[in-house]
Tab-separated table of C-alpha atoms in Angstrom:
chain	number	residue	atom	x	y	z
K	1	UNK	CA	-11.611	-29.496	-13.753
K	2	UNK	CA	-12.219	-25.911	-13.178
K	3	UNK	CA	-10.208	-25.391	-10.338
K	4	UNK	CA	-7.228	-27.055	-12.474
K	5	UNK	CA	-8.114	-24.431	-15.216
K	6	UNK	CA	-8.075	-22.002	-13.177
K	7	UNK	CA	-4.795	-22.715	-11.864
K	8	UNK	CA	-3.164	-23.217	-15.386
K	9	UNK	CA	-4.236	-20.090	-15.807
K	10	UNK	CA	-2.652	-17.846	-12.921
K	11	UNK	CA	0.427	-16.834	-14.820
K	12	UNK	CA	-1.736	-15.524	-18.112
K	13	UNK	CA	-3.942	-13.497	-15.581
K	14	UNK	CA	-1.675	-12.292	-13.238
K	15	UNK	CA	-0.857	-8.711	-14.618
K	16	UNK	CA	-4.972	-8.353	-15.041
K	17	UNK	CA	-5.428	-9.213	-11.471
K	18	UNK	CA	-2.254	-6.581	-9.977
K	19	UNK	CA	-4.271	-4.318	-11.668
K	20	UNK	CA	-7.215	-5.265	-10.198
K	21	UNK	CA	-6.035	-4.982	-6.550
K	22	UNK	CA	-4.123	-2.097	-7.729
K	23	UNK	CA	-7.439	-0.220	-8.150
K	24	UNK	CA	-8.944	-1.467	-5.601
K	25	UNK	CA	-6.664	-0.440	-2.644
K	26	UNK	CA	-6.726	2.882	-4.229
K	27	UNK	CA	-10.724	3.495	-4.467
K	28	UNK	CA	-10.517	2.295	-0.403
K	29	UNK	CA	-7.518	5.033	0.062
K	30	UNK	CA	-10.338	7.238	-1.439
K	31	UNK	CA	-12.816	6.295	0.815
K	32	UNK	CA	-10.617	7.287	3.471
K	33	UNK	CA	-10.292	10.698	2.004
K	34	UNK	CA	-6.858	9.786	0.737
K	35	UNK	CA	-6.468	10.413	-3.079
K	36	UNK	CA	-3.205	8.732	-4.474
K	37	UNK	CA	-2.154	10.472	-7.910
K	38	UNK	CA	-0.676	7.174	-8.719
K	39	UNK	CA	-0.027	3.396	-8.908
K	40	UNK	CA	3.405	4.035	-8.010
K	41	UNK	CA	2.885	6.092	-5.093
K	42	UNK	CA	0.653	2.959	-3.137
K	43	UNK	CA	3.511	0.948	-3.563
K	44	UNK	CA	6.036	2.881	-2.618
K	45	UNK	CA	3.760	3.947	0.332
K	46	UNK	CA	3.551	0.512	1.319
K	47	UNK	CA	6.880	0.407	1.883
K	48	UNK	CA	7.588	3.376	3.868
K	49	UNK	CA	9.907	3.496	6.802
K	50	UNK	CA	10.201	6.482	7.499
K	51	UNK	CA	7.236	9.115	7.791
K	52	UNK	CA	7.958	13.178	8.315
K	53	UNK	CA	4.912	15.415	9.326
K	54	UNK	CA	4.944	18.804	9.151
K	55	UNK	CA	3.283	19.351	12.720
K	56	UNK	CA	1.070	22.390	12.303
K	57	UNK	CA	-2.674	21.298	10.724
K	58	UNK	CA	-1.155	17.565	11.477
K	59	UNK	CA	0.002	16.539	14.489
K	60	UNK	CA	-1.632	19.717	16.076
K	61	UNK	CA	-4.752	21.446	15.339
K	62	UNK	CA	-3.309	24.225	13.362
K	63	UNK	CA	-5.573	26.858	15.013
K	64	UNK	CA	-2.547	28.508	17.247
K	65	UNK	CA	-4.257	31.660	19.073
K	66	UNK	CA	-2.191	34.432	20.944
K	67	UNK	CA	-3.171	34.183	24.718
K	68	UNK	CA	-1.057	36.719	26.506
K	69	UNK	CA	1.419	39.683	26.267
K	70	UNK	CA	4.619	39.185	28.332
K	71	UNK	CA	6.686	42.470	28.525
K	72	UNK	CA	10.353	41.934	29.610
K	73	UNK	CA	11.679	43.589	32.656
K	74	UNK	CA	11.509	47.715	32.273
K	75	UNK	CA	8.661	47.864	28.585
K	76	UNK	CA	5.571	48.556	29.513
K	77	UNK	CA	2.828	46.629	28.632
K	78	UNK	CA	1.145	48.456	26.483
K	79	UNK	CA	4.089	48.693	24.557
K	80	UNK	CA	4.617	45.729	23.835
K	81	UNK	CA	1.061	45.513	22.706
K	82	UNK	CA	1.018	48.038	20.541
K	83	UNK	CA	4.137	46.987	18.644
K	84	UNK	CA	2.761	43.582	18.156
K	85	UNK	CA	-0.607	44.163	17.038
K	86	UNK	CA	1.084	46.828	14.315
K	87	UNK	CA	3.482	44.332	13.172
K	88	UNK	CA	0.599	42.056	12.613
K	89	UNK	CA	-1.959	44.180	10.856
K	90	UNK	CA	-0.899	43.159	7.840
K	91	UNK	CA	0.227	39.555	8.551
K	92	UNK	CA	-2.655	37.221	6.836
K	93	UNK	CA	-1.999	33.951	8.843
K	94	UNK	CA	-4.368	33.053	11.875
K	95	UNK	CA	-1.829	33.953	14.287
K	96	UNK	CA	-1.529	37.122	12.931
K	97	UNK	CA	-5.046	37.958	12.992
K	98	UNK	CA	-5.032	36.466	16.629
K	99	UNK	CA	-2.408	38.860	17.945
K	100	UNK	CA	-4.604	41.915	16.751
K	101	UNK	CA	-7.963	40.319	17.971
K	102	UNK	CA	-5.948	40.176	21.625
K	103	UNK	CA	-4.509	43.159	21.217
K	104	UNK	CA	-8.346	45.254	20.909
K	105	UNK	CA	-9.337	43.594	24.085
K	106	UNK	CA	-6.445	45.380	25.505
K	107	UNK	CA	-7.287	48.575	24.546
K	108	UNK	CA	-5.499	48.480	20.943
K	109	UNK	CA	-7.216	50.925	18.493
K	110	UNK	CA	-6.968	49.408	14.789
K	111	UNK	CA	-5.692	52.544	12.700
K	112	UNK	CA	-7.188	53.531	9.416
K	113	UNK	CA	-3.996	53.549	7.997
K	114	UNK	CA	0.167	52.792	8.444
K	115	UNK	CA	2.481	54.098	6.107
K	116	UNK	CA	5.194	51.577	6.097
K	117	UNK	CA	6.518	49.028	4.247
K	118	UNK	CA	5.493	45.087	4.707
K	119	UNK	CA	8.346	42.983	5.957
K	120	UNK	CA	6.795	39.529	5.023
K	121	UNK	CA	7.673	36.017	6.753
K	122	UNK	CA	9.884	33.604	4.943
K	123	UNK	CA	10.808	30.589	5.774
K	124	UNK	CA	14.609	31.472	5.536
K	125	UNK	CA	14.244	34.517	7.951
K	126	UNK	CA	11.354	33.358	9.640
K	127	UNK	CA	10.336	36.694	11.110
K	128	UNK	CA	8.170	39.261	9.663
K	129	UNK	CA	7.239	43.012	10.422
K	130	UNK	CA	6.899	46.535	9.290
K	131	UNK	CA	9.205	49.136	8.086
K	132	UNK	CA	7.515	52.335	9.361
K	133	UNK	CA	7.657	55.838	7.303
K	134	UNK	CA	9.353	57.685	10.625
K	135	UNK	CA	12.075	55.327	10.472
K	136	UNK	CA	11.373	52.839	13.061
K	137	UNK	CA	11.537	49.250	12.618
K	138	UNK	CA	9.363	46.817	14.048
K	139	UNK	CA	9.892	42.677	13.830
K	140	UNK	CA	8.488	39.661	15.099
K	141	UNK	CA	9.343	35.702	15.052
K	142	UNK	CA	11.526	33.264	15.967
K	143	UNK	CA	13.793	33.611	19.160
K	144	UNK	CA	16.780	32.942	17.655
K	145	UNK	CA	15.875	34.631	14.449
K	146	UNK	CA	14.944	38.217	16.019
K	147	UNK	CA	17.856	37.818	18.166
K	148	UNK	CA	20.383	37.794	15.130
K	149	UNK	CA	18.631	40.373	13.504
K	150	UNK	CA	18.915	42.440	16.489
K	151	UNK	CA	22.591	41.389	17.013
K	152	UNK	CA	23.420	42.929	13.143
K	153	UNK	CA	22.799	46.662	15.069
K	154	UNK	CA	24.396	45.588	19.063
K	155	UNK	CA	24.658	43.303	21.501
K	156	UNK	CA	22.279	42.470	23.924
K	157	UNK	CA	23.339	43.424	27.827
K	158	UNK	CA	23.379	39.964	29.289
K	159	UNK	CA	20.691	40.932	31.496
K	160	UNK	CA	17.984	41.540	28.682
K	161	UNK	CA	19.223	38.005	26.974
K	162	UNK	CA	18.792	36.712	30.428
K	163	UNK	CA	15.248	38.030	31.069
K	164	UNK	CA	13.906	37.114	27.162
K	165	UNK	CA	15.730	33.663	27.627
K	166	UNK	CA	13.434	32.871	30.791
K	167	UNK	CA	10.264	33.916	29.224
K	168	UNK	CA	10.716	32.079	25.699
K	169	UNK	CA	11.840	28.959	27.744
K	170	UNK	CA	8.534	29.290	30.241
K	171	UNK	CA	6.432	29.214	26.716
K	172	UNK	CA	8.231	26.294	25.370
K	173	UNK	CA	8.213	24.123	28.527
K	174	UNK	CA	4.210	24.644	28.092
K	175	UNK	CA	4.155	23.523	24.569
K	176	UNK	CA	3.757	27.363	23.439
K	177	UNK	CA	5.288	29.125	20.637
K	178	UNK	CA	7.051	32.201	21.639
K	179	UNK	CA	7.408	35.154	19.302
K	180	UNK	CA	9.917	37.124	20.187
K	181	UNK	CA	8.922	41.151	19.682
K	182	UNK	CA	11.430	43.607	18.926
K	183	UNK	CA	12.105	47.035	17.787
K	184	UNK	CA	15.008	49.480	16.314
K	185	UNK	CA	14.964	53.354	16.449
K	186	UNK	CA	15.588	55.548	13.853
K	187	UNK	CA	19.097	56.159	15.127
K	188	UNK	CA	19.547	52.296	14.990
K	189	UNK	CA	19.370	51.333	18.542
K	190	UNK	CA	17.533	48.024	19.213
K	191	UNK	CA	15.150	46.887	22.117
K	192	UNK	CA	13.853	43.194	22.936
K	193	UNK	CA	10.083	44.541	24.114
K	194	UNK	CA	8.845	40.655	24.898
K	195	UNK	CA	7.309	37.711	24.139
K	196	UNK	CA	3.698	36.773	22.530
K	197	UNK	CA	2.136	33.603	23.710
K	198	UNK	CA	0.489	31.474	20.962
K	199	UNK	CA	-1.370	28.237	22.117
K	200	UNK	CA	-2.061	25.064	20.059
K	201	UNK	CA	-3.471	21.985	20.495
K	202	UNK	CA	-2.270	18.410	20.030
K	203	UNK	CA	-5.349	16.275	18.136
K	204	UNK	CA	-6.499	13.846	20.689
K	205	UNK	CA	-5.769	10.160	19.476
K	206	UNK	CA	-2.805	10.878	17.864
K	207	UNK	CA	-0.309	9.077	20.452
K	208	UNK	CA	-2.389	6.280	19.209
K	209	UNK	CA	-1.768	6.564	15.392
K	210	UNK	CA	1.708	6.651	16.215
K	211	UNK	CA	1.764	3.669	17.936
K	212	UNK	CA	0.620	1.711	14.980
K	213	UNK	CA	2.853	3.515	12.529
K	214	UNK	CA	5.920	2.042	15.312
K	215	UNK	CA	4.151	-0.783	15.332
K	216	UNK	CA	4.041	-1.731	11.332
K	217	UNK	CA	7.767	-0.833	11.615
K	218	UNK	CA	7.689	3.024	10.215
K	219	UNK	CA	9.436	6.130	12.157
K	220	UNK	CA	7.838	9.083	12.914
K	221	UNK	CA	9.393	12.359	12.527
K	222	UNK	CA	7.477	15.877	13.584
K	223	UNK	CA	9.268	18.763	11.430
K	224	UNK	CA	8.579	22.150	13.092
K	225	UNK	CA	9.511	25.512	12.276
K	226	UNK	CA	9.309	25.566	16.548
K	227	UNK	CA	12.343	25.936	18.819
K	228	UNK	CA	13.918	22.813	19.906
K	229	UNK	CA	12.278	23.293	23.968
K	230	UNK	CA	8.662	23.738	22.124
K	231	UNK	CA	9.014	20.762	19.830
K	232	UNK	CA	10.349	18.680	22.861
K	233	UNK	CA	7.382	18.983	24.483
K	234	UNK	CA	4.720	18.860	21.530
K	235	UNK	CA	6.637	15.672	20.516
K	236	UNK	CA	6.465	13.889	23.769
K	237	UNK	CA	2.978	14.407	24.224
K	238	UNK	CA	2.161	13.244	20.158
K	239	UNK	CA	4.202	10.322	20.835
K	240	UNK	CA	6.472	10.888	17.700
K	241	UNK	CA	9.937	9.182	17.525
K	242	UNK	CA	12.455	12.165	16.794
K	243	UNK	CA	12.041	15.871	15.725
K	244	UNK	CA	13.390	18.424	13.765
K	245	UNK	CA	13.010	21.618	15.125
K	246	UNK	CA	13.370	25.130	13.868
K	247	UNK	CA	13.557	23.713	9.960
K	248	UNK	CA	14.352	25.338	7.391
K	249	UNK	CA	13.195	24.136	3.918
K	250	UNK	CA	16.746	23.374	3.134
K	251	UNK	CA	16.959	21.144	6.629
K	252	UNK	CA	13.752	19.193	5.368
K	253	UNK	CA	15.268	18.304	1.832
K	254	UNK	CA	18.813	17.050	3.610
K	255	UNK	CA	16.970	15.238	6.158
K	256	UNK	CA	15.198	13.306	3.577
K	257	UNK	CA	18.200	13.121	1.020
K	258	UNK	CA	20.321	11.361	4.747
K	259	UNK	CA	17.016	8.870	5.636
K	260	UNK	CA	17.196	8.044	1.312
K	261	UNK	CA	20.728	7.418	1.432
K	262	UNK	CA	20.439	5.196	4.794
K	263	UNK	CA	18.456	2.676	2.324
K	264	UNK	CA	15.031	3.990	3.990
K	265	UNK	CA	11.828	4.952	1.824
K	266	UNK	CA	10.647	8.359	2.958
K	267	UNK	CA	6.856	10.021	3.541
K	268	UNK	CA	6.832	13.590	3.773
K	269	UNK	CA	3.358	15.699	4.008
K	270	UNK	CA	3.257	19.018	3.819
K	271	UNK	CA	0.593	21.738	2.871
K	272	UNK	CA	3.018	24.840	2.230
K	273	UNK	CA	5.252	25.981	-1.334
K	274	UNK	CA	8.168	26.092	1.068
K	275	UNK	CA	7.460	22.181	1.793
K	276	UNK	CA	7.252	21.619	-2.169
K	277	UNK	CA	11.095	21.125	-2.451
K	278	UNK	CA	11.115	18.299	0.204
K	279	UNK	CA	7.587	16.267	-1.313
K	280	UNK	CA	9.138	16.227	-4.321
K	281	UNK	CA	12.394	14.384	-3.155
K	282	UNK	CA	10.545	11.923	-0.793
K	283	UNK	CA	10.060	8.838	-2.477
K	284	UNK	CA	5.791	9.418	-1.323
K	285	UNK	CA	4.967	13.445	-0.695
K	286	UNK	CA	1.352	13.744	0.571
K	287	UNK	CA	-0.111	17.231	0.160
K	288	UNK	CA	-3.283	18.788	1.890
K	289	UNK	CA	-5.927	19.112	-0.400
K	290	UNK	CA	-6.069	22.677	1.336
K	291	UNK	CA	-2.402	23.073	0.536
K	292	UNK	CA	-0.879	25.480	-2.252
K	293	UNK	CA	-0.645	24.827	-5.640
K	294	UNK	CA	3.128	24.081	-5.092
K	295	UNK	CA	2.647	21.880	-2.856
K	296	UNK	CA	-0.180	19.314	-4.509
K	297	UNK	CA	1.931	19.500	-8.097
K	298	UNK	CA	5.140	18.313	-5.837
K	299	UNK	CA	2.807	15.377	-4.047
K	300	UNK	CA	2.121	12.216	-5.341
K	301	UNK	CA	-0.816	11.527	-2.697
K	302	UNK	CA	-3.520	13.714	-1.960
K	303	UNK	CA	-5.078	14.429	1.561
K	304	UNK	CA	-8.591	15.897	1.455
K	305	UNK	CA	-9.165	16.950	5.022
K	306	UNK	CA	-6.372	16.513	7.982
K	307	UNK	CA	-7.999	13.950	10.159
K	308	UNK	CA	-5.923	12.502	12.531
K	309	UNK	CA	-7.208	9.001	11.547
K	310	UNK	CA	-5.626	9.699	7.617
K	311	UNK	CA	-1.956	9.681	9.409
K	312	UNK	CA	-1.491	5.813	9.935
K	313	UNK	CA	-4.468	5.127	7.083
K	314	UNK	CA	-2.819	5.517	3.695
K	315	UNK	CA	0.560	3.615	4.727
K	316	UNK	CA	-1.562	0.809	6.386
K	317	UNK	CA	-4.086	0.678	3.199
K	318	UNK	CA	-0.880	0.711	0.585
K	319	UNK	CA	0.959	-1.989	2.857
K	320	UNK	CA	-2.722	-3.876	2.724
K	321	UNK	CA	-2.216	-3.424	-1.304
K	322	UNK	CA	1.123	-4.881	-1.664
K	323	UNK	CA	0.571	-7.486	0.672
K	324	UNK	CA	-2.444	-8.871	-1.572
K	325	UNK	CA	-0.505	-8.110	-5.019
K	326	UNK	CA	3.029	-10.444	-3.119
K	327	UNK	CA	0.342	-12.983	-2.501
K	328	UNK	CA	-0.416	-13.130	-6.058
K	329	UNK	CA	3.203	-13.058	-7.497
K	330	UNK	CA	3.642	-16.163	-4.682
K	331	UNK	CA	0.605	-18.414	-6.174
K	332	UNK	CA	1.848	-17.792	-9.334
K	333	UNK	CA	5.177	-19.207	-9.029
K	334	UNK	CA	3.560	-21.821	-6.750
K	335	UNK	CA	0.325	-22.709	-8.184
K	336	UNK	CA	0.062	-25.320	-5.488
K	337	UNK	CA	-0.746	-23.072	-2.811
K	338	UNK	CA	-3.862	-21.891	-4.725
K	339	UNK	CA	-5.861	-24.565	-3.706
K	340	UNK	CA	-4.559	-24.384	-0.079
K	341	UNK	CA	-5.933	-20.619	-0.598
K	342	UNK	CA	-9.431	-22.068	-1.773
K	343	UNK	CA	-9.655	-24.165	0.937
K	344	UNK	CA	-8.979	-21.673	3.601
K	345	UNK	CA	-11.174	-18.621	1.784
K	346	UNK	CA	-14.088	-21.019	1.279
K	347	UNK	CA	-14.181	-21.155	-2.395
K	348	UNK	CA	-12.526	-19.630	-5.371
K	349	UNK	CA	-14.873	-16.161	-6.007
K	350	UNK	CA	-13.611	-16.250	-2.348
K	351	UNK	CA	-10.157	-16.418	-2.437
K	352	UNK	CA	-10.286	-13.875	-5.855
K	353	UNK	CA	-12.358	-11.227	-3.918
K	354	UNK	CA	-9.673	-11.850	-0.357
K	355	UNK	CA	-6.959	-11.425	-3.151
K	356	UNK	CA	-8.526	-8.062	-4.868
K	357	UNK	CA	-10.678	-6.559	-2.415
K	358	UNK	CA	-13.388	-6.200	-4.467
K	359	UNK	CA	-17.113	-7.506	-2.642
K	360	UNK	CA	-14.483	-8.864	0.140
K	361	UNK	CA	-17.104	-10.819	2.023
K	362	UNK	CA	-13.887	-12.009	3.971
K	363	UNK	CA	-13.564	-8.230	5.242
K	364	UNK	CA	-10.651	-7.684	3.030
K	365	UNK	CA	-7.656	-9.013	4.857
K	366	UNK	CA	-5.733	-11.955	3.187
């Protein structure tokens, strides 16, 4: 008699109990360190196809760290190393800081003072550098970004584009990011002085996060600010499926706007305001805890620390919560397979607790 009550009484309960597993997948995304700002955003995570990550802090350590100073044919060494390390004393990121730190084992004297004028990095120019007070004009970045800077003054001679070509393609090939120094005189001629090394890490088990994100049918995309040979290389060793490399906020938003109009459901994370545009278009944006405040208001799921284990454990935990809340709509339409369900979870607190989550003596897997 009760377990024909209980039946009759699936359809009257049935929004009480979504509910129920509702909150319960998301107090075990929380467990995990994964804080979802929404209802909405575990089911649409559970659906995902399609997962960008920003690779920096997520597929790599994030702790990049200038290693060496490689003049191009003809600038001396110290040259180069001074120009760096001055372009950098006011750049707050790590790798700024790095380059300076490298720089004073080599001799470089930090100066009281520069009179110049900060050149900050953006993610449209994606150089930075100073504007010094006798007119000279130092930058740093991106290969290809330095070089059309330097192109706005003169051409390179083919043997200089040659030289800097072979030394930012040695970096890549190693997994490296090259920064390409240059500077202009006061009379407006330009120089190519070299190439900084910086070094980062790919998190070790991450190949094998990926490999269950292919496996539960979602495609992984690394988004790097990187050139293309870099991102080659830090992709095949992560495992990811494709890349996008040297992106611009605008490239993030269009590849996400392409994978939405392909019929796919979209992940993006992010920690940066630049990344804000492109979580707030993906149909689930997960922002570092860390992040800026851009960049958590965009994001409808939370991250509290960037563990590599956090990359495959908020889709699988969201696809665990839909699978469970499916179940449900199934019985309810076909109360008959409730008591096949009793049967096989060894009772009815059981089967309720296999359904939820909640006290899951069964583990938690329906």
């Amino acid at each position: 008699m009760l377990v024909a009550l209980l039946v009759c009484l699936i359809p009257t309960t049935i929004g009480a109990l979504l509910s129920a597993i509702g909150i319960a997948g998301m107090d075990r995304l929380v467990q995990r360190n994964v804080l979802a700002l929404s209802g909405r955003a575990v089911e649409a995570a559970g659906d995902v196809t399609t997962l960008l990550l920003d690779k920096t802090g997520t597929i790599t350590y994030g702790n990049r760290r200038a290693t060496e100073f490689l003049p191009l044919d003809g600038v001396d060494h110290a040259e180069l190393v001074h120009a760096a390390a001055l372009s950098s004393l006011s750049d707050p990121t790590p790798e700024g800081a790095s380059i300076v730190d490298l720089a004073t084992t080599l001799g470089f004297t930090v100066p009281e003072t520069v009179e110049a004028v900060i050149v900050p990095f953006t993610a449209q120019s994606r150089m930075s550098g100073l504007d010094l007070a006798d007119g000279r004009v130092i930058r740093k970045g991106a290969g290809s970004a330095v070089l059309a800077w330097m192109h706005e003054s003169e051409a390179l001679p083919t043997a200089v584009s040659d030289n800097l070509n072979l030394e930012v393609e040695r970096v890549s090939q190693s997994g490296g990011t090259p920064l390409v120094v240059a500077t202009l005189s006061p009379g407006g001629r330009g120089r190519v002085l070299g190439v900084v090394h910086l070094k980062d890490v790919v998190k070790e088990g991450i190949a094998e996060r990926f490999r269950e994100l292919r496996a539960m049918g979602i495609r992984t995309v690394m988004v790097t600010g990187d050139n293309p040979l870099t991102a080659a290389a830090i992709a095949a060793e992560a495992g990811v499926d494709d890349v996008l490399a040297e992106a611009t906020p605008e490239d993030k938003l269009e590849l996400i706007k392409r994978e939405q109009a392909g019929g796919r459901l979209v992940a993006m994370t992010g920690d940066g305001t630049n990344d804000a545009p492109a979580l707030a278009q993906a149909d689930v944006g997960v922002a570092m805890n860390t992040g800026t405040s851009a960049a958590k208001e965009a994001g409808n799921i939370a991250r509290h620390r960037a563990h590599r284990q956090a990359t495959a454990d908020y889709p699988r935990g969201a696809h665990h919560v839909l699978h469970r809340q499916r179940c449900c709509q199934v019985f309810c339409d076909y109360p008959g397979h409730v008591c096949h369900g009793f049967s096989r979870a060894g009772g009815p607190q059981h089967y309720a607790a296999a359904l939820t989550g909640i006290g899951d003596p069964l583990g938690g897997d329906l």
